[in-house]
Coordinates of N, CA and C in Angstrom, one line a residue:
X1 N 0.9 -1.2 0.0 CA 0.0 0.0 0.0 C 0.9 1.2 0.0
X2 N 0.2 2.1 -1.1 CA 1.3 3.4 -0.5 C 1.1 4.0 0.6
X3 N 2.5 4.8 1.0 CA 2.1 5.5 1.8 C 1.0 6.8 1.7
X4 N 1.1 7.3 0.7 CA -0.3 8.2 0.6 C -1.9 7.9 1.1
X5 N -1.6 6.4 0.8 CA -2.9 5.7 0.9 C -3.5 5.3 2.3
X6 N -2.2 5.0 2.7 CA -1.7 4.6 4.1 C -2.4 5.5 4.8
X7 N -1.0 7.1 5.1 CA -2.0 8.0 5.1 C -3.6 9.0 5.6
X8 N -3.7 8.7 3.8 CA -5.6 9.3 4.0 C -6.3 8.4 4.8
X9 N -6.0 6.8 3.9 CA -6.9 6.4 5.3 C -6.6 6.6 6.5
X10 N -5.8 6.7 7.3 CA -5.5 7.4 8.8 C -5.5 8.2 9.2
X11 N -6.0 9.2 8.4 CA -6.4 10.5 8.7 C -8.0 10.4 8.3
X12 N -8.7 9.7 7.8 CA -9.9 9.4 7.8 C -10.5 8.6 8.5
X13 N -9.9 7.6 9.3 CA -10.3 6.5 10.0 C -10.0 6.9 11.5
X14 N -8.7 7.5 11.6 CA -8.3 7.4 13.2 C -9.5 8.3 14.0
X15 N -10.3 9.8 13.6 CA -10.7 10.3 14.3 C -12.5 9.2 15.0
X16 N -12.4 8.8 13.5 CA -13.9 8.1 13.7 C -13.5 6.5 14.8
X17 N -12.3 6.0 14.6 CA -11.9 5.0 15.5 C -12.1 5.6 17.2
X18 N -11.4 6.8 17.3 CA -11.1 7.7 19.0 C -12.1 8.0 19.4
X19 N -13.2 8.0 18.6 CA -14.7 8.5 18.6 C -15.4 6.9 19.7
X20 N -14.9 6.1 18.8 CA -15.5 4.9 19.9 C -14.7 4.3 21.1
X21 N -13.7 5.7 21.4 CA -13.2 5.3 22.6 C -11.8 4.6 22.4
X22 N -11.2 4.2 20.8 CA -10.1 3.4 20.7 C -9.2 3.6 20.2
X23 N -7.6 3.5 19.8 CA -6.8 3.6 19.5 C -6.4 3.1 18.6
X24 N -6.1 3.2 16.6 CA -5.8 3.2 15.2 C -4.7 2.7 15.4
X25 N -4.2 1.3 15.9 CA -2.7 0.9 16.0 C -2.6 0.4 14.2
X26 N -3.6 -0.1 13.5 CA -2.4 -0.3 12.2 C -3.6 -0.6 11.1
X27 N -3.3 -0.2 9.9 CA -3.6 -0.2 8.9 C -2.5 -1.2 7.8
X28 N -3.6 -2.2 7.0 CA -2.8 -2.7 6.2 C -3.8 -3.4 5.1
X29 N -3.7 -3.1 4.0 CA -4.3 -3.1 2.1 C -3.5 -4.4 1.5
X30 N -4.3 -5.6 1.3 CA -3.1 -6.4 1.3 C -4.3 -7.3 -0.3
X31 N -3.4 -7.8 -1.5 CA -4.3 -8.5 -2.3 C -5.0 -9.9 -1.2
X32 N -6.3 -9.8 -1.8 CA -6.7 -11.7 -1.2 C -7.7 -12.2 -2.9
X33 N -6.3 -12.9 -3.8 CA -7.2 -12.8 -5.0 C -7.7 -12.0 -5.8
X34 N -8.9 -11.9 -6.2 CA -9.3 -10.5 -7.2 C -9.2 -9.4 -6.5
X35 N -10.0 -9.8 -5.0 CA -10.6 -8.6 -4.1 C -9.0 -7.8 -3.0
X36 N -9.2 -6.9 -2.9 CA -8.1 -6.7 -1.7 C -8.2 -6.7 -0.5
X37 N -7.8 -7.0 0.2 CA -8.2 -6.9 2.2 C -7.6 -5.7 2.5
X38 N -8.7 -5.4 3.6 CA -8.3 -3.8 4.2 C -8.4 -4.6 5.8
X39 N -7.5 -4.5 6.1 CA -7.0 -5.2 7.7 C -7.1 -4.0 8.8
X40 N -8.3 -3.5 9.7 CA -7.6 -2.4 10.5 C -7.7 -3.0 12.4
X41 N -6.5 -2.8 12.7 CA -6.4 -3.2 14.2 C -6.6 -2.3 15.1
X42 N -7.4 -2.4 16.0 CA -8.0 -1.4 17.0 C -7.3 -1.8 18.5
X43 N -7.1 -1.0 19.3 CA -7.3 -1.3 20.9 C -7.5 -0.2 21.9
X44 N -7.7 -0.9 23.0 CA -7.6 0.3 24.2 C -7.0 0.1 25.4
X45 N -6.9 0.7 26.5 CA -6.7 0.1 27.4 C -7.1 -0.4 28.4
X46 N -8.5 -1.1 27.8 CA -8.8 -1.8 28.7 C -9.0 -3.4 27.6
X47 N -8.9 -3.2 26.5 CA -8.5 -4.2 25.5 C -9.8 -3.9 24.7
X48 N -10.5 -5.0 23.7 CA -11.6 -4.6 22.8 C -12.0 -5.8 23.0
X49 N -13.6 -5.6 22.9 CA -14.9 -6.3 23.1 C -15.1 -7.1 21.7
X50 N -15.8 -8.0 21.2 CA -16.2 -8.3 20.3 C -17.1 -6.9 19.1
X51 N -18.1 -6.8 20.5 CA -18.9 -6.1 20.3 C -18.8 -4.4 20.0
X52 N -17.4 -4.2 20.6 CA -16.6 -2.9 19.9 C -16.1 -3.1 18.6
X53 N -15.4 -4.2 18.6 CA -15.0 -4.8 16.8 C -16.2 -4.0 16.1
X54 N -17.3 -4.8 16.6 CA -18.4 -4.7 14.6 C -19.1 -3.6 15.1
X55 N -19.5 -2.5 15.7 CA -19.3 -1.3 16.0 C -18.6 -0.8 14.7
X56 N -17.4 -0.4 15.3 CA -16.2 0.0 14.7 C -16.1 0.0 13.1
X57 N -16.6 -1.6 13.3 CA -16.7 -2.1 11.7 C -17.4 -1.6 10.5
X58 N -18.7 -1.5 11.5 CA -20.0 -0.3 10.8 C -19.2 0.8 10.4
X59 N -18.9 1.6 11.4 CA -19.0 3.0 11.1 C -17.7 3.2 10.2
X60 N -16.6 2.3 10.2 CA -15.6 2.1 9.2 C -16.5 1.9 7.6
X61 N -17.1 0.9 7.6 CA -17.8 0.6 6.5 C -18.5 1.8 5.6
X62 N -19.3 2.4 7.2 CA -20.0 3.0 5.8 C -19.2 4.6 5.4
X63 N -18.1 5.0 6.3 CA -17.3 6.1 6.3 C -16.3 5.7 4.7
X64 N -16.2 4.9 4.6 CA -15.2 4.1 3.2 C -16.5 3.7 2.2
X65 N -17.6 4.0 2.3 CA -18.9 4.0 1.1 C -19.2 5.3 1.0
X66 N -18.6 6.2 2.1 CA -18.9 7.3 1.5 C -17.6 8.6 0.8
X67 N -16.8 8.0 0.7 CA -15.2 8.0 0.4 C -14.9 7.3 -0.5
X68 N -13.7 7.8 -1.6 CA -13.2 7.3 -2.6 C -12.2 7.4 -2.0
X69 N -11.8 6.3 -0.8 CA -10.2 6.6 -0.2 C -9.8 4.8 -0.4
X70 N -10.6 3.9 -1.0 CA -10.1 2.4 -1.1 C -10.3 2.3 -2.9
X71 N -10.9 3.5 -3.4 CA -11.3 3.7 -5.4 C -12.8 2.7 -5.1
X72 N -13.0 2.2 -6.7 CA -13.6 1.8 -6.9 C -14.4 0.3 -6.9
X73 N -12.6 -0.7 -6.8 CA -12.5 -2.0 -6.7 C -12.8 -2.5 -5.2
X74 N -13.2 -4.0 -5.7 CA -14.2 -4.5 -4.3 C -12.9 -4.7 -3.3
X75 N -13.6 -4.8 -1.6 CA -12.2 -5.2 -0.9 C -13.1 -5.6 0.1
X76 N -12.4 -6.7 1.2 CA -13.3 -6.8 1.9 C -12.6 -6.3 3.2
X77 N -13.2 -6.2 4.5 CA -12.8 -5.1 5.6 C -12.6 -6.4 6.7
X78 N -11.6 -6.0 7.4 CA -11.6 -6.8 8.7 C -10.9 -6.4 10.0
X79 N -11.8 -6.1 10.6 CA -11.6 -4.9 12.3 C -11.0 -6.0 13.4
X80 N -9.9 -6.2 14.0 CA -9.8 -6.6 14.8 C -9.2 -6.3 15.8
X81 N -8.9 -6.6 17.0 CA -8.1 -6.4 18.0 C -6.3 -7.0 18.1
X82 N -5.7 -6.5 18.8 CA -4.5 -7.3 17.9 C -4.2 -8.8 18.7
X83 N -3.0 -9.3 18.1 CA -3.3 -10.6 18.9 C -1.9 -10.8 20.0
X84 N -2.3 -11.5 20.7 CA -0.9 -11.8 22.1 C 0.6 -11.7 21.8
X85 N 0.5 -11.8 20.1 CA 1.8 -12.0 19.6 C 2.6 -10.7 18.9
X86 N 1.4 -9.7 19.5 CA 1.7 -8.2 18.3 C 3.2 -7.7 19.2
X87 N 4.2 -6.9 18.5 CA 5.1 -6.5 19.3 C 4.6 -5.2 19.4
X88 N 5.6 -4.9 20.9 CA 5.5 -4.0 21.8 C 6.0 -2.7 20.7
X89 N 5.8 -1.6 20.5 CA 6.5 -1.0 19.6 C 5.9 0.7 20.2
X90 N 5.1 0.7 20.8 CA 4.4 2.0 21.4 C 4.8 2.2 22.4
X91 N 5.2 3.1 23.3 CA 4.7 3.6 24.7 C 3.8 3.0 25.5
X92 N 2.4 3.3 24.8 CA 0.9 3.0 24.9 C 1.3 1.1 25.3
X93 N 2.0 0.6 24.2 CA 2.2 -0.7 24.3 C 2.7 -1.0 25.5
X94 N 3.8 -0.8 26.3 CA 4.4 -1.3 27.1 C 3.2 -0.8 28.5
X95 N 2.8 0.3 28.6 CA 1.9 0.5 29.8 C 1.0 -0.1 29.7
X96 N 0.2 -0.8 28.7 CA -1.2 -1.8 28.6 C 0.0 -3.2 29.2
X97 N 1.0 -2.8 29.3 CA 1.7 -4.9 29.1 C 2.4 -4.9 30.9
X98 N 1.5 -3.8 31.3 CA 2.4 -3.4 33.4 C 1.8 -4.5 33.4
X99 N 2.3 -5.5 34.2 CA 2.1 -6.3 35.0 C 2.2 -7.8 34.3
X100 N 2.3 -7.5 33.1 CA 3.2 -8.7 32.4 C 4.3 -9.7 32.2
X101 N 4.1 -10.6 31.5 CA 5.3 -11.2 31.4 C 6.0 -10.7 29.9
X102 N 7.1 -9.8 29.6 CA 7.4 -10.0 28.2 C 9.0 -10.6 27.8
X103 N 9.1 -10.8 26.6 CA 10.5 -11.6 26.2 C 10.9 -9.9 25.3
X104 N 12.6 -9.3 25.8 CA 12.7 -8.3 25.1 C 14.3 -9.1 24.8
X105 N 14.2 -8.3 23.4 CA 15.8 -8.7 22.8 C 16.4 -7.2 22.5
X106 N 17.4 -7.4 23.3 CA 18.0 -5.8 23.7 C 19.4 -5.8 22.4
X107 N 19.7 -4.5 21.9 CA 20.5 -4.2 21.0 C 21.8 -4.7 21.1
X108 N 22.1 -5.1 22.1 CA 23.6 -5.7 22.4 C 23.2 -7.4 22.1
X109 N 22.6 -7.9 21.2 CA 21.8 -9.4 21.5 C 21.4 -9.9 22.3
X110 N 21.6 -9.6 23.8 CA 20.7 -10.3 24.7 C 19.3 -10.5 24.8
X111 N 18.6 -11.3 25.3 CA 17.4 -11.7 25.5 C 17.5 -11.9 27.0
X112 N 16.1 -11.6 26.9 CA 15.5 -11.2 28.5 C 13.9 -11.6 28.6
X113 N 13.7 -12.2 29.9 CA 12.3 -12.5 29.7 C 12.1 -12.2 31.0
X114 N 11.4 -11.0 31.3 CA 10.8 -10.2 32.5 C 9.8 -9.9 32.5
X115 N 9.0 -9.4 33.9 CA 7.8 -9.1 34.2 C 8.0 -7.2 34.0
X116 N 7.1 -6.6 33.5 CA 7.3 -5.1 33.5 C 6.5 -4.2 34.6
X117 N 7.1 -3.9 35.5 CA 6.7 -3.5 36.9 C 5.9 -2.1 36.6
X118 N 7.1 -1.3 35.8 CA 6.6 0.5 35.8 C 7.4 0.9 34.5
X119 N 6.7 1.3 33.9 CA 6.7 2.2 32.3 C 6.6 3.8 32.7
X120 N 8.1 4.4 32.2 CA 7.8 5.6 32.6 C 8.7 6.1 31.0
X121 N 8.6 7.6 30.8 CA 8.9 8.1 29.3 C 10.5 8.1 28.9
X122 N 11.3 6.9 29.8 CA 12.5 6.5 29.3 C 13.0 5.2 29.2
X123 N 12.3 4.3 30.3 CA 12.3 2.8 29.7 C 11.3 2.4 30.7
X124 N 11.7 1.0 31.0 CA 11.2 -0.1 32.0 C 11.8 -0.4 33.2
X125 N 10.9 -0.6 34.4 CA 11.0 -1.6 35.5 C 11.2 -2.5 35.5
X126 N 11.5 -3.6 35.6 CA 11.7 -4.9 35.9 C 11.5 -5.8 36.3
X127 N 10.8 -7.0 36.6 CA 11.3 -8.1 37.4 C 11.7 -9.3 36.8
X128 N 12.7 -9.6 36.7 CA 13.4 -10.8 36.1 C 13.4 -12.1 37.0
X129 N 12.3 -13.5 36.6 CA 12.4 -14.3 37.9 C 13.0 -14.9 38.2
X130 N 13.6 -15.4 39.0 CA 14.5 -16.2 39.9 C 14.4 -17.4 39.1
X131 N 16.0 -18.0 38.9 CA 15.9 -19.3 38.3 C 16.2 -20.0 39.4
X132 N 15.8 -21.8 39.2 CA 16.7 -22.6 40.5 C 16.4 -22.0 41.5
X133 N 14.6 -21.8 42.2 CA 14.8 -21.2 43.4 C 15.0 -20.3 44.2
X134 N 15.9 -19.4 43.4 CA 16.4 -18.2 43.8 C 15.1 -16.9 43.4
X135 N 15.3 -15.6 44.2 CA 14.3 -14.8 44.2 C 14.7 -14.0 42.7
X136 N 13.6 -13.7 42.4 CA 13.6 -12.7 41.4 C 14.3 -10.8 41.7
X137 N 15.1 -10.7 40.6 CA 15.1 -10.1 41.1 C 15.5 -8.1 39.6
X138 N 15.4 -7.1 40.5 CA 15.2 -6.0 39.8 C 15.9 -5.9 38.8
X139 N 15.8 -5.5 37.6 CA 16.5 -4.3 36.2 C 15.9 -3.5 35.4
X140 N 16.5 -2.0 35.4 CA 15.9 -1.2 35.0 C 16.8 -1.7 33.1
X141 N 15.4 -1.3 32.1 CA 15.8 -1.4 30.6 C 15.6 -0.2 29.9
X142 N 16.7 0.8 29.4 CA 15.9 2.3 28.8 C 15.4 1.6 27.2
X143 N 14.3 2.4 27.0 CA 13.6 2.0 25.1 C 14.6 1.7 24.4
X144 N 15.8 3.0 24.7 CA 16.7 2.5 23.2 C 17.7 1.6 23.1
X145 N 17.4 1.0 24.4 CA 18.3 -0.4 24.6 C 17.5 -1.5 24.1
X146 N 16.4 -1.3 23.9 CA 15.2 -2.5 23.0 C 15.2 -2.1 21.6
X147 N 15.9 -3.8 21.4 CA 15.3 -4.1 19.8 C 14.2 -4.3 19.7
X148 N 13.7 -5.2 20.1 CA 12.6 -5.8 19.9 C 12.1 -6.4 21.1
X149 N 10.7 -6.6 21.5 CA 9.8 -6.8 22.5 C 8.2 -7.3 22.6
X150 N 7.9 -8.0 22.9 CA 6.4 -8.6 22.9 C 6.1 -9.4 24.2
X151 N 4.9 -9.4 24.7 CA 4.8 -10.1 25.8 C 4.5 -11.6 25.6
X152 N 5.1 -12.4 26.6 CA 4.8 -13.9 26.4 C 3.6 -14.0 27.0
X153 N 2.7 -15.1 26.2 CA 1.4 -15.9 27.2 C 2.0 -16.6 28.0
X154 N 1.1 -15.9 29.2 CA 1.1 -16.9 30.4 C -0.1 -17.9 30.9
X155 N 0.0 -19.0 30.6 CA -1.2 -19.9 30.7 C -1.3 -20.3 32.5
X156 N -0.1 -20.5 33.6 CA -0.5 -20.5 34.9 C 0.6 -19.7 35.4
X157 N 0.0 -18.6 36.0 CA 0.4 -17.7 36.3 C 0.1 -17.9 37.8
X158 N 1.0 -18.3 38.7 CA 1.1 -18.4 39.9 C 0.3 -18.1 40.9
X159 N 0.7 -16.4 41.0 CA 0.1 -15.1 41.7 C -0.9 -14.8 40.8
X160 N -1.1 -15.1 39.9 CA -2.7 -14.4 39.2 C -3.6 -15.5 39.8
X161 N -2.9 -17.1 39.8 CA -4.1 -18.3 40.0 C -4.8 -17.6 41.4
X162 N -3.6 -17.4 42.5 CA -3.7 -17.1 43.8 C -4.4 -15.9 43.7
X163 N -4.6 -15.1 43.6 CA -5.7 -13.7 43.6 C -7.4 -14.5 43.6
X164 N -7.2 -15.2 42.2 CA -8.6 -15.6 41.8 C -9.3 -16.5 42.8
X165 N -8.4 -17.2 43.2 CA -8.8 -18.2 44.3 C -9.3 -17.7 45.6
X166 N -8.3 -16.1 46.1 CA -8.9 -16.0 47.4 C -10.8 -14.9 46.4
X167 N -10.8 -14.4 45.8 CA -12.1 -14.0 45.3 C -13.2 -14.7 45.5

């Protein structure tokens, strides 16, 4: 997609997205066969509903029927939320991921798989957990020491099971 295209739609889409409360993380125009796919990913900070999707989807829909910003050729639309596996690449991103587990590969090649305690506007908190028994323990990470970052699923989460249980 060009960037021009890129662009208008995001300057056409983002206000009507913040309208329903959400955040325009990504736009992408991709062939599927004859037709093209228009892929747009939404979130917030409290995550997205089903029922926010096809909302969203509407008012995308008929905002692009009344706009020559996709032309004339058919495309089909698809609103979603992003998935567990999207990387960290915002600000916005790392404060929705406090209290997480993520895997960061820092610019000197290390890898690191820590919990993110406090996001503030120069890097991260830390808690890296204790291997072998031993306690976990603190490191601060500034942004531009991360390459790259996304949080891992956690399927049993210890301290999350134990919260639920005393409820």
């Amino acid at each position: 997609m060009s960037t021009t295209q890129s662009d208008r739609l995001r300057e056409l889409l983002e206000p009507l997205v913040a309208a329903q409360g959400l955040d325009l993380e990504e736009i992408e125009v991709s062939k599927a066969g004859r037709r093209r796919m228009l892929r747009i990913v939404v979130d917030s900070e409290e995550g997205v509903e089903l029922d926010a999707c096809a909302e969203v989807s509407r008012a995308i829909s008929d905002k692009l029927d009344e706009s020559d910003a996709m032309g004339d050729d058919e495309y089909v639309l698809e609103v979603s939320s992003p998935g567990a596996d999207r990387p960290l690449t915002e600000h916005r991103h790392y404060v929705r991921a406090t209290g997480r587990l993520a895997k960061l590969q820092l610019n000197d090649g290390a890898e690191l798989i820590a919990r993110i305690l406090v996001v503030d506007e120069t890097g991260l908190d830390l808690e890296v957990p204790g291997v072998k028994g031993r306690k976990p323990t603190a490191r601060r990470v500034e942004f531009a020491d991360i390459a790259k970052a996304r949080v891992e699923v956690e399927f049993n989460r210890k301290d999350q099971n134990e919260k639920e249980e005393e409820a």
